[in-house]
Coordinates of C-alpha atoms in Angstrom, one line a residue:
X1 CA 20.7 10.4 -63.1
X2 CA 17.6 10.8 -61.0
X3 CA 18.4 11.3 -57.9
X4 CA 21.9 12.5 -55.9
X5 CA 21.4 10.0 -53.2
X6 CA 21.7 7.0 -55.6
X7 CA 25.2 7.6 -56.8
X8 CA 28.2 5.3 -55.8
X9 CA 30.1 6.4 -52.8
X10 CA 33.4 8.3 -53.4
X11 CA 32.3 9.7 -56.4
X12 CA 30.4 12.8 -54.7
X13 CA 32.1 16.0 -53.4
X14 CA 30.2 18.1 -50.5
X15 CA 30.6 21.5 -51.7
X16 CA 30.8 24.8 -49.4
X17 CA 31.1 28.6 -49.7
X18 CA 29.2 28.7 -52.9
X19 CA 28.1 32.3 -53.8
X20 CA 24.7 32.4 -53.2
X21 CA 24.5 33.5 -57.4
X22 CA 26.2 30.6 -58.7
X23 CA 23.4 28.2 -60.0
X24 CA 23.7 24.4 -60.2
X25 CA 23.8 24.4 -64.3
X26 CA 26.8 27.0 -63.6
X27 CA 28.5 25.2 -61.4
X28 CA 28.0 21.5 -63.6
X29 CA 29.4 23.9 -66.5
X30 CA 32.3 25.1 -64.5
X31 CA 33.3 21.4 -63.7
X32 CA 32.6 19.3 -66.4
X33 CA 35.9 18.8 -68.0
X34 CA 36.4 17.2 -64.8
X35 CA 33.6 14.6 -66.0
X36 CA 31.0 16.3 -63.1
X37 CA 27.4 14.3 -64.2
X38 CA 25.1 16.2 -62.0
X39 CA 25.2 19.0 -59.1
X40 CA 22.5 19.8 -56.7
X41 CA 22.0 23.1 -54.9
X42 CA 20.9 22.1 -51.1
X43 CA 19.8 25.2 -49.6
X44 CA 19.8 29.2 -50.7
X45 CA 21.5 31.7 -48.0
X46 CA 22.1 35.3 -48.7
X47 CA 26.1 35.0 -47.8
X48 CA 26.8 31.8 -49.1
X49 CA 25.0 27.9 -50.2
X50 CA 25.8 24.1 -50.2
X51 CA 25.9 21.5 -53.1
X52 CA 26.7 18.2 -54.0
X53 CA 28.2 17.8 -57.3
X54 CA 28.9 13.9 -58.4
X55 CA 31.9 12.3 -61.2
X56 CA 31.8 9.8 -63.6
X57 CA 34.4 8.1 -61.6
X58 CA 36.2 8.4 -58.3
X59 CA 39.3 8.9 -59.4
X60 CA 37.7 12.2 -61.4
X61 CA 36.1 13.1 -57.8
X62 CA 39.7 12.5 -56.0
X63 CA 41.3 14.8 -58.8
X64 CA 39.0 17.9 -57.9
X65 CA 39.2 17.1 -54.2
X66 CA 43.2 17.6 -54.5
X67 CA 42.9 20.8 -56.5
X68 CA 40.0 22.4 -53.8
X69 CA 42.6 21.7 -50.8
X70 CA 45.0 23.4 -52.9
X71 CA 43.0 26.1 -53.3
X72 CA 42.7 26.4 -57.1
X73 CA 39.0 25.7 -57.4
X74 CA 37.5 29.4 -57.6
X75 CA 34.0 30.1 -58.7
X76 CA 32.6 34.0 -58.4
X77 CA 36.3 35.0 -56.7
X78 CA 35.3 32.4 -54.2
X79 CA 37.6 29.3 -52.9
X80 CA 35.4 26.6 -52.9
X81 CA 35.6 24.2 -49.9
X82 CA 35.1 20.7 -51.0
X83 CA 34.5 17.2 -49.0
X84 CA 34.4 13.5 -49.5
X85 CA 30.6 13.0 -49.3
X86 CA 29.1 9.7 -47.2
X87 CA 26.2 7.7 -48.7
X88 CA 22.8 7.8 -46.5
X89 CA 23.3 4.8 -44.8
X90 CA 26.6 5.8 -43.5
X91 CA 25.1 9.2 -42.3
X92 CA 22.4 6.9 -40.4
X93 CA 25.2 4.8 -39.2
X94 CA 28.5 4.7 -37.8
X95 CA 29.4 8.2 -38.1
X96 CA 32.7 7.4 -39.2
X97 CA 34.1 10.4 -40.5
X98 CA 32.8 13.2 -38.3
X99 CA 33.8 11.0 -35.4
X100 CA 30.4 10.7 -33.6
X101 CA 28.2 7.3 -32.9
X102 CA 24.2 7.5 -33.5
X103 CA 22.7 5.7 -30.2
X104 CA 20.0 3.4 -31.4
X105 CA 16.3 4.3 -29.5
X106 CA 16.2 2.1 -26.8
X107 CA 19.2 3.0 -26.0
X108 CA 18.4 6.4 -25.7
X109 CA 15.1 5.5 -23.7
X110 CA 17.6 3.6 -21.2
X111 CA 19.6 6.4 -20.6
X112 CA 16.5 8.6 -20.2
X113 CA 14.5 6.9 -17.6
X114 CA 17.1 8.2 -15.4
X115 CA 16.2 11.8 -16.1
X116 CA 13.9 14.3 -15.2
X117 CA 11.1 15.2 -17.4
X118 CA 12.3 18.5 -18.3
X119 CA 15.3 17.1 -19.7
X120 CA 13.2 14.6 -22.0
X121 CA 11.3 17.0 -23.3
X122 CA 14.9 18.8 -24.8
X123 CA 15.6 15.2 -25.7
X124 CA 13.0 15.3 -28.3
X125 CA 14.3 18.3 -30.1
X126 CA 17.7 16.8 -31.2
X127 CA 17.0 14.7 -33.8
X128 CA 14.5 12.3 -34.7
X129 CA 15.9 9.1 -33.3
X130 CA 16.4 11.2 -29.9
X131 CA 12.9 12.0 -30.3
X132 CA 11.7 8.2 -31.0
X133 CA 14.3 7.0 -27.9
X134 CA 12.9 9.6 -25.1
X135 CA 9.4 8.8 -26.4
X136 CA 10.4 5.1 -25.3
X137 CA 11.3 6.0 -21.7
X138 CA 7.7 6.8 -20.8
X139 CA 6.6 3.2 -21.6
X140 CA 8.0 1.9 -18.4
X141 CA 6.3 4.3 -16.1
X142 CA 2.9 3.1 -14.7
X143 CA 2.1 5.5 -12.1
X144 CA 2.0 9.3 -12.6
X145 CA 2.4 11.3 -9.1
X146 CA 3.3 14.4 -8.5
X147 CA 6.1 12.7 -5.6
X148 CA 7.8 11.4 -8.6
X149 CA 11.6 12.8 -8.6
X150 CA 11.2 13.6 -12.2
X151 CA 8.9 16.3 -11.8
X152 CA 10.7 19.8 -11.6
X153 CA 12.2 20.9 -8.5
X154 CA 9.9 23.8 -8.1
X155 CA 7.0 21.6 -8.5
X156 CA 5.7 24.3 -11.3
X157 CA 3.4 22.0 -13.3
X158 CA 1.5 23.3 -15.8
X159 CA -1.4 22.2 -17.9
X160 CA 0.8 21.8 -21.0
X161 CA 3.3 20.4 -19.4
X162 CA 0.9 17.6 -18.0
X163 CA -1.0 17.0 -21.4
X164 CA 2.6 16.8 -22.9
X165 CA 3.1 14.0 -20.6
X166 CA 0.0 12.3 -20.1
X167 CA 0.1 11.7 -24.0
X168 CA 3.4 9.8 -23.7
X169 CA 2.4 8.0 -20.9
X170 CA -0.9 7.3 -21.4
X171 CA -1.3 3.9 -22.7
X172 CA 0.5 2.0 -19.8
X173 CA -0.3 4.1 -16.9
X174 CA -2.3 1.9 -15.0
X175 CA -2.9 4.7 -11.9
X176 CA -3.1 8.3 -11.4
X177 CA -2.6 10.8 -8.3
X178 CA -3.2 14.3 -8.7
X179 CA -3.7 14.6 -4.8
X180 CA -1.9 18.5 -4.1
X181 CA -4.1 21.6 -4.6
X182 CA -0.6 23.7 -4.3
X183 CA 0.9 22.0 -7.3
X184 CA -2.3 21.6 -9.3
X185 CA -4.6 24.8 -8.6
X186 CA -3.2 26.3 -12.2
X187 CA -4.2 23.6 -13.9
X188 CA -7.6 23.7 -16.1
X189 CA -10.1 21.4 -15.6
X190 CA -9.5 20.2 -19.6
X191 CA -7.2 18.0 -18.1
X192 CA -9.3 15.5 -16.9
X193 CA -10.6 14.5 -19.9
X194 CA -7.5 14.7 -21.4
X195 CA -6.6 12.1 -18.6
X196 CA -9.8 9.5 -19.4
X197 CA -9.1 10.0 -23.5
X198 CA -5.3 8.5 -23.7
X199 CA -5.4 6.5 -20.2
X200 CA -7.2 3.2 -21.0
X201 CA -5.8 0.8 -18.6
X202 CA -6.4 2.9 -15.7
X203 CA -8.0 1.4 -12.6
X204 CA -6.5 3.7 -9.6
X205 CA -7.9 7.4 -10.5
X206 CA -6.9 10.4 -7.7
X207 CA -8.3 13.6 -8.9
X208 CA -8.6 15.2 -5.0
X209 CA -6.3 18.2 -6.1
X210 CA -8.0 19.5 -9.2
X211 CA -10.9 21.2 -10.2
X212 CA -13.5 18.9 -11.9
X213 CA -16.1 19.8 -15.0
X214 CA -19.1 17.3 -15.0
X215 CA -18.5 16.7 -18.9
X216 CA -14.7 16.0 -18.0
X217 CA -16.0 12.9 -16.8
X218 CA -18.1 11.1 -19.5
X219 CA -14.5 9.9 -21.0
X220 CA -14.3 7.3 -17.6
X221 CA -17.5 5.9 -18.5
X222 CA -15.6 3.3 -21.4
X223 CA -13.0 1.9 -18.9
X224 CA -15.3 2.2 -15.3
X225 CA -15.8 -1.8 -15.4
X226 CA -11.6 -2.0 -14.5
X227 CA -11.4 0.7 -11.9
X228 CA -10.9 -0.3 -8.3
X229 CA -10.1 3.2 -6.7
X230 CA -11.7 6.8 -7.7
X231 CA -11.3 9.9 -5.5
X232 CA -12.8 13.1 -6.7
X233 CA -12.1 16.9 -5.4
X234 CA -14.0 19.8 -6.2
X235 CA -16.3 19.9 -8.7
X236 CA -17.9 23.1 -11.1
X237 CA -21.6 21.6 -10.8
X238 CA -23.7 18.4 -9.8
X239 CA -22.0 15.1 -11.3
X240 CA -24.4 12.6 -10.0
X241 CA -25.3 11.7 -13.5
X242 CA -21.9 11.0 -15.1
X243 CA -21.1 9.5 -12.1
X244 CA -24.2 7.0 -12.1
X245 CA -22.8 5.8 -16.1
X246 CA -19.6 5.0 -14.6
X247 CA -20.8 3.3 -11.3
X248 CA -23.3 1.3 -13.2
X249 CA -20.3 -0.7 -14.7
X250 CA -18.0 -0.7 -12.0
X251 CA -18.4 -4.0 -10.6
X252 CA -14.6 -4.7 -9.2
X253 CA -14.6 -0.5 -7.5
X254 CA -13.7 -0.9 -4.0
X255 CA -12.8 2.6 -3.1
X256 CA -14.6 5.9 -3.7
X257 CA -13.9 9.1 -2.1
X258 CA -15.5 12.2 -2.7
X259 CA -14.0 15.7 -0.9
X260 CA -15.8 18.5 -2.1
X261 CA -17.5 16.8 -4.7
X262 CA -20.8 18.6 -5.8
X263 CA -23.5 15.7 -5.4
X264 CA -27.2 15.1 -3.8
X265 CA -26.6 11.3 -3.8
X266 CA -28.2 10.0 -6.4
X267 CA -25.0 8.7 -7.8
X268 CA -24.0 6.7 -4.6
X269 CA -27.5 4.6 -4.8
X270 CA -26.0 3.0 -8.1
X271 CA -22.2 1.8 -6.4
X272 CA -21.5 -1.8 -6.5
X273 CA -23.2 -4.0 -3.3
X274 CA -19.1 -4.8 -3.0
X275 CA -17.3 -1.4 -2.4
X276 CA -15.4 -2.1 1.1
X277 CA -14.7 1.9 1.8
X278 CA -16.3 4.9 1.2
X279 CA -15.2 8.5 2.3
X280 CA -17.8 11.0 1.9
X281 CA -15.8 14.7 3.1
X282 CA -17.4 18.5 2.3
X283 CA -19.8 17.2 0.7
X284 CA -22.4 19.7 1.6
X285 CA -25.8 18.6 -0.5
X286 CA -25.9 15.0 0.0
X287 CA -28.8 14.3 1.1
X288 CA -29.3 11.9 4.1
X289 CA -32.2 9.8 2.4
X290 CA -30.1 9.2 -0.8
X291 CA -27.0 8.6 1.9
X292 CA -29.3 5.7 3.5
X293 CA -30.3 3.9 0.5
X294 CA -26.6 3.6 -0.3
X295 CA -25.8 2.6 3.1
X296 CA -28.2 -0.1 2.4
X297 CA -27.3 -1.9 -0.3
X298 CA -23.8 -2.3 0.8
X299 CA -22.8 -5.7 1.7
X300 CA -18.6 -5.7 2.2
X301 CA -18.4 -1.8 3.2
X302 CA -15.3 -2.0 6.2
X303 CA -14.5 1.6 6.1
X304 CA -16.7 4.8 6.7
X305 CA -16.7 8.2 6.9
X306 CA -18.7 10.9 6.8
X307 CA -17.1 14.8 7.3
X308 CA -18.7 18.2 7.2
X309 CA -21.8 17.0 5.5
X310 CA -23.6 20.1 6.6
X311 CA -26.8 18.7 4.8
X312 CA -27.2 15.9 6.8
X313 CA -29.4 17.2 9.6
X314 CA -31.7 14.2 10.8
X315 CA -30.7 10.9 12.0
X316 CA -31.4 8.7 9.8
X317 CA -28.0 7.6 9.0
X318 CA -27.7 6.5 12.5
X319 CA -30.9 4.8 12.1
X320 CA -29.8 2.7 9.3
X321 CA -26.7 2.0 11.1
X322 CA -28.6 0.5 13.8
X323 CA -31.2 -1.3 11.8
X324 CA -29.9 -4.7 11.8
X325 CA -32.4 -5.9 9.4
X326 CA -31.5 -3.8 6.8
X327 CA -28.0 -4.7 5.9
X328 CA -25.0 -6.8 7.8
X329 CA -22.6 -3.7 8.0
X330 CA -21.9 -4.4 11.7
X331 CA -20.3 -7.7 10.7
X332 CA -18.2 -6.1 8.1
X333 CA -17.3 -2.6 8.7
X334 CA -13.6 -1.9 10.7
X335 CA -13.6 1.9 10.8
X336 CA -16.6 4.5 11.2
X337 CA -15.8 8.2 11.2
X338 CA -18.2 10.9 11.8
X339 CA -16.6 14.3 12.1
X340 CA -18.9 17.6 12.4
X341 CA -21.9 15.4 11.9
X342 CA -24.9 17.0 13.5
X343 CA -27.6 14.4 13.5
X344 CA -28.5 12.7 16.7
X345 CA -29.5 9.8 18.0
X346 CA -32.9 10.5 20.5
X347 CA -34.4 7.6 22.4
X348 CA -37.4 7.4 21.3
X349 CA -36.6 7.2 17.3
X350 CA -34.7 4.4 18.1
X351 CA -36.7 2.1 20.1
X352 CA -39.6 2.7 17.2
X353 CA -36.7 1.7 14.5
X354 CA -35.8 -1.9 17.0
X355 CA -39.3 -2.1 18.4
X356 CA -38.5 -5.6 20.3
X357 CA -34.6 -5.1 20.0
X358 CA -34.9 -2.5 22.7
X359 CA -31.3 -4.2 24.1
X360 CA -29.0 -3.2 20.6
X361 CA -29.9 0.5 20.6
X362 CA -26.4 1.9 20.3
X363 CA -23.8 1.7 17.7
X364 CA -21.1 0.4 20.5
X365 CA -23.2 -2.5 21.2
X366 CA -23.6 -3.9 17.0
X367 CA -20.5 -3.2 16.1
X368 CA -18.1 -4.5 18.4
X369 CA -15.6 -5.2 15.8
X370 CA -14.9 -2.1 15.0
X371 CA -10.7 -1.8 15.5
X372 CA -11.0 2.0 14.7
X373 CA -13.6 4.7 15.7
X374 CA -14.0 8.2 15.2
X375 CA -16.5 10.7 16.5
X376 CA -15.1 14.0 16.5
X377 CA -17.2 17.0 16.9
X378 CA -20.5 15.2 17.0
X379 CA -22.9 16.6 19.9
X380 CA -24.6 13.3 20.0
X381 CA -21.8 11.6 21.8
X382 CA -22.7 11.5 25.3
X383 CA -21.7 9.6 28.6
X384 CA -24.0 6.4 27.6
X385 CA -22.3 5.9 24.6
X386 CA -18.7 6.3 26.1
X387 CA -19.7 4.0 28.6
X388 CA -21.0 1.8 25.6
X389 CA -17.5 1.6 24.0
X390 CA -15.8 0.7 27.5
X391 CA -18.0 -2.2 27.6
X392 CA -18.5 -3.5 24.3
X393 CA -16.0 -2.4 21.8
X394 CA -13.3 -4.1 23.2
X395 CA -10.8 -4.3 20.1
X396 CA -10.5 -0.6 19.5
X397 CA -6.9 -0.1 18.7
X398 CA -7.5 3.8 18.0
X399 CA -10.3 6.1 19.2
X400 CA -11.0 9.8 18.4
X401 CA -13.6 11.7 20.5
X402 CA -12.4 15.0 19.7
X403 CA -14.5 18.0 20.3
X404 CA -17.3 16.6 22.0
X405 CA -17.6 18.8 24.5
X406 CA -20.7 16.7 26.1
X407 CA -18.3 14.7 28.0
X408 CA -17.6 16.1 31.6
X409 CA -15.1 14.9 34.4
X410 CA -15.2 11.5 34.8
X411 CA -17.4 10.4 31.6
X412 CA -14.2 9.2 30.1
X413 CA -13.4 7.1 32.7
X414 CA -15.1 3.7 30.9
X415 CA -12.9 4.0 28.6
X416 CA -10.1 2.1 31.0
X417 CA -11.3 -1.1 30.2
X418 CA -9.7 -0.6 26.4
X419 CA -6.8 -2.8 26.9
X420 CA -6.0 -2.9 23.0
X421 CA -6.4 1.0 22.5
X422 CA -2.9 2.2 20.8
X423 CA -3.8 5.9 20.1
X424 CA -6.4 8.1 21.8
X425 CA -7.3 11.8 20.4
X426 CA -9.1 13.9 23.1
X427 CA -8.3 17.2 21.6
X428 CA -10.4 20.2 22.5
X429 CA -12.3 18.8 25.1
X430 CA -14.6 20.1 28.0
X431 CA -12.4 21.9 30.7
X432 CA -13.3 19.6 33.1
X433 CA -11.5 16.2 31.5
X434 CA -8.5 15.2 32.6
X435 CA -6.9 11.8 31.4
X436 CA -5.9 10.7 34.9
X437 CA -7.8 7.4 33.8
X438 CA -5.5 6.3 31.3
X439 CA -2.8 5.1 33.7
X440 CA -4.2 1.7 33.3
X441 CA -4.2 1.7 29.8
X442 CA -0.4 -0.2 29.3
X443 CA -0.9 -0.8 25.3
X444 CA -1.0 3.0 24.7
X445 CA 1.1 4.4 22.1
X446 CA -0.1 7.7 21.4
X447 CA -2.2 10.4 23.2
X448 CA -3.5 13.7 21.3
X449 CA -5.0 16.1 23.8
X450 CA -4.3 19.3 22.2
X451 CA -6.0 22.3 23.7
X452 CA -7.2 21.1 26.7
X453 CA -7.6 23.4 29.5
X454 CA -7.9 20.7 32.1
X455 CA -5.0 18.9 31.7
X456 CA -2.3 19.0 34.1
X457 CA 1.3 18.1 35.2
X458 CA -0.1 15.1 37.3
X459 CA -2.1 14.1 34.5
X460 CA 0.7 13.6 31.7
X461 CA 2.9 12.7 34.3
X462 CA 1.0 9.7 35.0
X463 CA 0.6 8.7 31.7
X464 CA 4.5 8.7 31.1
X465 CA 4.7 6.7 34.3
X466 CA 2.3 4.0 33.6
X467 CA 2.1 3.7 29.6
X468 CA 5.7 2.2 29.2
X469 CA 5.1 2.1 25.2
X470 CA 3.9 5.5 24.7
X471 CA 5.8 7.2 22.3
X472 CA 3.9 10.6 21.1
X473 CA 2.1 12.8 23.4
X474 CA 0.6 15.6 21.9
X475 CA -0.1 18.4 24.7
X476 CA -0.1 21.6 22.2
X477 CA -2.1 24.5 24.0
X478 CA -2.5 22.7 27.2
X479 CA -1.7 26.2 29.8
X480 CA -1.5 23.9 32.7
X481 CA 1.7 21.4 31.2
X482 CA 4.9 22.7 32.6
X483 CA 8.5 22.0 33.4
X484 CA 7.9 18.8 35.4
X485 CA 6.2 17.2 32.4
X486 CA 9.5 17.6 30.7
X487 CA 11.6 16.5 33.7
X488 CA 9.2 13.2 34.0
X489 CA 9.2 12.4 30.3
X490 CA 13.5 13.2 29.7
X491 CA 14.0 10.6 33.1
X492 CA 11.4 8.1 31.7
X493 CA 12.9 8.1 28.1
X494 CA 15.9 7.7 29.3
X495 CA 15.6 5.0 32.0
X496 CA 13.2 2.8 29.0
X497 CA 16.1 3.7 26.3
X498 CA 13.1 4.2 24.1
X499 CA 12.2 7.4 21.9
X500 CA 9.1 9.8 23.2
X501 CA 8.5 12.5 20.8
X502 CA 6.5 15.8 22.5
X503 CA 4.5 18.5 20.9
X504 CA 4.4 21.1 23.7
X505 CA 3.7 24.4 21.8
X506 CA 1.4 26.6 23.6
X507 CA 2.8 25.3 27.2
X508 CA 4.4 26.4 29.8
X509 CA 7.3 24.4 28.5
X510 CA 10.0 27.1 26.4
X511 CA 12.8 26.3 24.6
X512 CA 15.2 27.5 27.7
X513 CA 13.6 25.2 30.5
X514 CA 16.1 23.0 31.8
X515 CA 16.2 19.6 32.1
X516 CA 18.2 16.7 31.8
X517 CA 18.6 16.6 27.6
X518 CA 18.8 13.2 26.2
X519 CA 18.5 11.0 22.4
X520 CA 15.5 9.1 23.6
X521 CA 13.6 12.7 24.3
X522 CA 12.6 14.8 20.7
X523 CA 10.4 18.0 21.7
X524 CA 8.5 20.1 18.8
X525 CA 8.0 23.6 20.1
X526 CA 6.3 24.9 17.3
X527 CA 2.5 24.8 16.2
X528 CA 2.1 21.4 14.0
X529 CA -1.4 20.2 14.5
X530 CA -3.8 23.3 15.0

């Protein structure tokens, strides 16, 4: 007989308490006048082993089974304990004897998809079919975020923990967000490559919270012609040349961001003619010339920004902007933000870029389309281009001009001829504005003037008097907002039944100022913006 496994059922006994000196030629020799045909020893302990012996028939095996229970089976002074032993398949399968049921996997994997990924992991260490059926519940997911519930409570994510996932995973993500620099900043940069080797059907890529190698990279190169979004954070050294292989073949890639991202701008001159928004943020050695070829070869791009791009010093983005000749952005682009940009805009450059189109020398003017403008903290912005966007740009729906402390008094006054402007930011502004204008403004929603020294009572006041669907005004460090503010804007929300939500931190309004307390009036009295 060749094996134990292959013997009928009912004629094998499960043996325990054997002394860990009894051999299996001793104990076939003890039990052969029972007709015992083989005995195997399973495993050698220092106290005590397991074997299965097997009988010519199973009416010899039932004989020995009676005289074990009756305690007359003794080998080395030991009682030998002594079972009915089940065949493989009915180990594998109904579990009839020790009472317990073997799920099949995809069971398991059902039952798993409702638990965190902790849990799956100890999944895995029960048995093999555990292991197969928790390995199953990944295939389901195709996004991996960290605002996934599954993640740990404390958000603790470690770089093992992340490769142990990613490899389950893998092959059916189809996007990836790794957005949060306070759950990531442990991580090692390994992990992006780890990401591009088992992630082939990827085409939404988020890597803004992690720290980036250049070579970590090169893996993205074999599936760039199906991505459609790629943001990148911080980055250990130029990538303008692993970036160029991948935007070489990315044809259908519509999104790219870049915050913090160590490139001169090579890489951007190779992006697709069709890429509809670009987000360029921190990135302090792009270089304007490079920036402007880009710029150029677009064709479809509707969103822009540009932020602290220290190295951008001359105008020529502006310029290329304005250039009509060079590209058709002003039909196509629907947002423009320029935040901390430094270059300006002089006269004279421009009228040598238009020579005879001396009446299209501002932004405002060629892009009247534009639903949503930001210039904040850009010294170039001036009173001729505020009046510009009162005239012109007559489907802004939001407008940011914070910080540009070239404004005065009345300079923002053209800017009540907006009737589609929903939110306004004016935050840390000259001491001279007010925003008395924006009583005629009725479609306002939302007004951010944070920090603004010249903003009274009678200002805000007649806001909340003439804006009926304002709902969020932002007043956070404004010294000269007091108590009747509050009274105004608890009667208003109250007589309109409609919520107005306040951020008066840094005012003269405290949390003990009376007033008339009501559901339609939420104040926020601690520091949420700045």
């Amino acid at each position: 007989m060749g094996s134990i496994e292959a013997t009928t059922n009912r004629r094998r006994l499960f043996v325990s308490n054997l002394p860990s000196s009894t051999s299996s030629g001793k104990l076939l020799g003890m039990l052969r006048p029972y007709n015992a045909t083989y005995a195997l020893i399973l495993e050698k302990y220092t106290d005590c082993n397991h074997a299965f012996i097997a009988f010519k028939t199973k009416e010899d095996a039932a004989v020995v089974l009676k005289l074990s229970r009756e305690g007359r089976i003794v080998c080395d002074c030991r009682k030998l304990r002594m079972y009915e032993a089940n065949s493989k398949k009915r180990r594998k399968g109904s579990g009839a004897n020790d009472g317990t049921v073997e799920l099949p996997p995809d069971c398991i994997a059902s039952i798993a998809r409702y638990l965190p990924y902790a849990d799956r992991a100890r999944l895995e260490m029960v048995s093999s079919v555990w292991r197969q059926g928790s390995q199953l519940s990944h295939r389901v997911v195709r996004h991996l975020e960290f605002e996934d519930w599954r993640w740990p409570e404390n958000k603790c994510v470690s770089t093992g923990f992340l490769d142990w996932l990613v490899r389950r995973q893998g092959e059916c993500l189809t996007s990836v967000a790794i957005n949060d620099e306070r759950l990531s900043k442990n991580l090692n940069p390994r992990i992006v490559a780890t990401i591009g080797w088992n992630c082939p059907r990827l085409v939404d890529i988020d890597f803004t919270g992690l720290r980036i190698w250049p070579s970590s990279l090169r893996p993205f190169a074999s599936i760039s012609s199906q991505l459609k979004c790629l943001s990148l954070g911080t980055t250990e050294g130029p990538v303008d040349a692993e970036l160029g292989r991948i935007f070489d073949r990315a044809k259908y890639l519509r999104h790219f961001r870049a915050d913090g991202t160590n490139i001169y701008g090579k890489c951007l001159t190779h992006l697709h003619p069709n890429l509809e928004t670009l987000i360029l943020r921190n990135c302090s050695r792009l270089e304007s010339r490079l920036a402007c070829i880009m710029l150029t070869n677009m064709k479809r791009l509707q969103h822009l920004e540009i932020i602290y791009c220290a190295n951008l010093r001359d105008n020529n983005i502006l310029r290329t902007l304005i250039d009509t000749n060079a590209n058709n952005l002003f039909r196509t682009l629907s947002l423009v933000k320029f935040h901390h940009c430094s270059f300006i805009e002089p006269e004279i450059d421009i009228r040598e870029v238009l020579v005879s189109r001396l009446t299209e020398k501002s932004i405002p003017k060629l892009y009247r389309q534009l639903s949503r403008l930001s210039v904040a903290y850009c010294i170039w912005v001036n009173y001729t281009f505020v009046m510009d966007i009162g005239r012109y740009m007559r489907n802004l729906t939001y407008l940011n001009l914070t910080g540009c402390k070239s404004l005065r008094d009345d300079y923002l006054e053209p800017l009540r001829d907006l009737t589609q402007l929903k939110i306004l930011e004016i935050n840390c502004m000259h001491p001279s504005v007010s925003v008395f204008f924006l009583q005629s403004l009725e479609s306002l929603t939302e007004l951010r003037c944070r920090k603004n020294v010249g903003i009274t009572d009678q200002d805000v006041c007649s806001v909340l008097n003439n804006c009926s669907k304002i709902t969020i005004i932002d007043v956070e460090g404004c010294c000269q907002v007091g108590p009747p503010t509050l009274r105004r804007a608890a009667k208003m929300a109250k007589s309109r039944k409609k919520l107005i939500h306040m951020y008066v931190a840094g005012t003269k309004i405290k949390q003990s100022t009376p007033y008339e307390e009501n559901e339609y009036l939420q104040l926020t009295f601690k520091y949420m913006h700045f």
